[in-house]
Amino acid sequence: MSLYSLWGALEIGLIFGLVALGVFITFRVLNFPDLTVDGSFPLGAAVAATLIGSGTDPFLATAAAIAAGAAAGFLTGWLHVRLKIMDLLAGILVMIALYSINLRIMGKPNVPLITEPTIFSVLPGWLPDYIERPLAMLALVAVAKLLLDWFFSSEIGLALRATGANARMARAQGVATGTATLVGMALSNALVALAGAVFAQSQGGADISMGIGTIVIGLAAVIVGESVLPARRLVWTTLAVVLGAVLYRLFVALALNSEFIGLKAQDLNLVTAVLVALALVLPRLKRRRAPRTAKGG
Amino acid sequence: MTCRPALSRRPLLSAGAALLLAASALPALAQTKAVSVTAIVEHPALDAIRDGVKDELQAAGYESGKNLKWEYQSAQGNPGTAAQIARKFIGDKPDVIVAIATPSAQAVVAATKTIPVVYSGVTDPVAAQLVKDWKPSGTNVTGVSDLLALDKQLALIKQLVPNARRVGMVYNPGEANSAVVVKQLKDLLGKSGMTLVEASAPRSVDVGAAARTLVGKVDVIYTNTDNNVVSAYEALVKVGNDAKIPLVAADTDSVKRGAVAALGIDYRDLGRQTGRQVVRILKGEAPGAIASETSSKLELVLNATAAAKQGVKLSPELRQSAKTVLE
């Protein structure tokens, strides 16, 4: 595997680390199986790419993308909390609606950002591009993670966690669970839209089809992360899910370099799945074997 | 293996120099060249492009496994993977990267400014910002577009259905290539006093329903190489046959499946054309000095059975200009 491959996997892994943080908030903290992300990822990309294309400052465009993502998440939450639509279906409805909305925003299915300035244009250029970008992403994801940790220790953050852990109990304690859900959904999809906006700027543009499977990768990242770094404290778990996203991308990079064992291009998804499955199973096997050998000795 | 260090340890400097000279004088073909190919997804047309590139390389004397290091990777529809494939290729430093379809081409072009890139199967490379214009780019990028000259397509429609006024089109609004065609066709039809009636099919399963909305509103249905439409072309054929609306396609394969006619690109041929650009770069030409091209070869294929079902007469002139007429 070349250095380019490795740094590339790190960069894309960190971008999807933001998705993983978002998915972690809904699926794990809030206990809300939210499928909006397949729409909010390209939504972030669409808003950022379109605004940059029309001459807006990349940072402003990225901020607008975050706001758009928050609105999408809020809408899903609202459909569920206020209109009592089942959580899964609410996410699906907003996800499919976003396909049309994204097309409206972009005005065409593909908005390129190859010659346009991006948030990465402000990098000083002390190091080669392919190293500087992942480092910039590392800083961005670290800030997002720390802000999220801080948020979860605040009063509203704790209310959100209580809502996910036991909604009835939380209500009995005076937590407005509906509001907590809305806040959590908005926050989650804002993070995912940020990921989409950054992805578009790092990969040369937004494409209407780029959201497909985002939820799957986000969930895989969360589960891989939790299994390689099992922890009870939230600050460690948020680190774990980002780590999971990076690991997932490293597995893809590894799978891309697997021709030497006779695998072909079409086997890529299979190889990735096998590697992820191994990552999930191996720690458990080790744990199971440990007491047995202790007894035997 | 053991003779190699012995050779280099030869005391005679002149012998070493002679060896060096001989090595540099070897024909370029004897060196191994590396060509890395990527596509966003497996798809008959995109695979045909890839195979065409390989054909042409072989015809030029580059044989995979001998003097050619050939690598192919598909992103299997995932943009994150497309980005990673781009990084992997750049790390491998091949002599040429061939990027098939818009998202793959954008990922590669965004990631390298130095390694020669030849795109293919991109309808509008200028709108996709792969190149500034159709002239030689002066950068590391060139390639072959699958843009069809729409005036020729319109001429075919007029020949088939001389009194057509309203042209229907089924397409996926999410496909960049189709959006380009719709926009251009609308302008072109307007100029000759005709109108375009659109029906959108965001998924393959929507193609039949979309086509049915056109019944009674159009005189002929034209489709481009839209992935959704092509993969569900039979649904369109059913509507065309039932409502006697002639179908004009843009790929010759759809004629076998029930369209009346297509003046289309043979994608394997488009691949060969792409391959010729690759060979020029391998032989030392700068990619920035090669202009972007469109398909040089169009072929007309007709289907007489479908014509009868959809109520069209194939004129003798039309039959004569066709490469194949399916009876």
JSON list of C-alpha atoms in Angstrom, two decimals, chain A residues 254-272, chain B residues 42 50 54 70-74 76:
[
{"chain": "A", "resi": 254, "resn": "LEU", "atom": "CA", "xyz": [-6.48, -2.93, 1.95]},
{"chain": "A", "resi": 255, "resn": "ALA", "atom": "CA", "xyz": [-9.18, -4.58, -0.16]},
{"chain": "A", "resi": 256, "resn": "LEU", "atom": "CA", "xyz": [-8.19, -2.37, -3.12]},
{"chain": "A", "resi": 257, "resn": "ASN", "atom": "CA", "xyz": [-4.67, -3.78, -2.79]},
{"chain": "A", "resi": 258, "resn": "SER", "atom": "CA", "xyz": [-5.69, -7.41, -2.58]},
{"chain": "A", "resi": 259, "resn": "GLU", "atom": "CA", "xyz": [-5.01, -8.48, -6.18]},
{"chain": "A", "resi": 260, "resn": "PHE", "atom": "CA", "xyz": [-1.99, -10.42, -5.03]},
{"chain": "A", "resi": 261, "resn": "ILE", "atom": "CA", "xyz": [-4.23, -13.08, -3.50]},
{"chain": "A", "resi": 262, "resn": "GLY", "atom": "CA", "xyz": [-6.12, -13.45, -6.76]},
{"chain": "A", "resi": 263, "resn": "LEU", "atom": "CA", "xyz": [-9.05, -11.18, -5.97]},
{"chain": "A", "resi": 264, "resn": "LYS", "atom": "CA", "xyz": [-10.58, -8.96, -8.61]},
{"chain": "A", "resi": 265, "resn": "ALA", "atom": "CA", "xyz": [-12.20, -5.54, -8.75]},
{"chain": "A", "resi": 266, "resn": "GLN", "atom": "CA", "xyz": [-15.70, -6.94, -8.41]},
{"chain": "A", "resi": 267, "resn": "ASP", "atom": "CA", "xyz": [-14.76, -8.63, -5.12]},
{"chain": "A", "resi": 268, "resn": "LEU", "atom": "CA", "xyz": [-14.08, -5.29, -3.41]},
{"chain": "A", "resi": 269, "resn": "ASN", "atom": "CA", "xyz": [-17.30, -5.02, -1.41]},
{"chain": "A", "resi": 270, "resn": "LEU", "atom": "CA", "xyz": [-17.06, -8.66, -0.37]},
{"chain": "A", "resi": 271, "resn": "VAL", "atom": "CA", "xyz": [-13.46, -8.28, 0.82]},
{"chain": "A", "resi": 272, "resn": "THR", "atom": "CA", "xyz": [-14.41, -5.13, 2.76]},
{"chain": "B", "resi": 42, "resn": "GLU", "atom": "CA", "xyz": [-20.06, -2.03, -13.40]},
{"chain": "B", "resi": 50, "resn": "ARG", "atom": "CA", "xyz": [-12.78, -0.56, -20.56]},
{"chain": "B", "resi": 54, "resn": "LYS", "atom": "CA", "xyz": [-7.57, -2.88, -23.60]},
{"chain": "B", "resi": 70, "resn": "TRP", "atom": "CA", "xyz": [-2.95, -3.26, -16.40]},
{"chain": "B", "resi": 71, "resn": "GLU", "atom": "CA", "xyz": [-5.08, -2.57, -13.37]},
{"chain": "B", "resi": 72, "resn": "TYR", "atom": "CA", "xyz": [-8.86, -2.12, -13.19]},
{"chain": "B", "resi": 73, "resn": "GLN", "atom": "CA", "xyz": [-10.85, -1.01, -10.15]},
{"chain": "B", "resi": 74, "resn": "SER", "atom": "CA", "xyz": [-14.57, -0.33, -9.88]},
{"chain": "B", "resi": 76, "resn": "GLN", "atom": "CA", "xyz": [-19.06, -0.31, -7.09]}
]
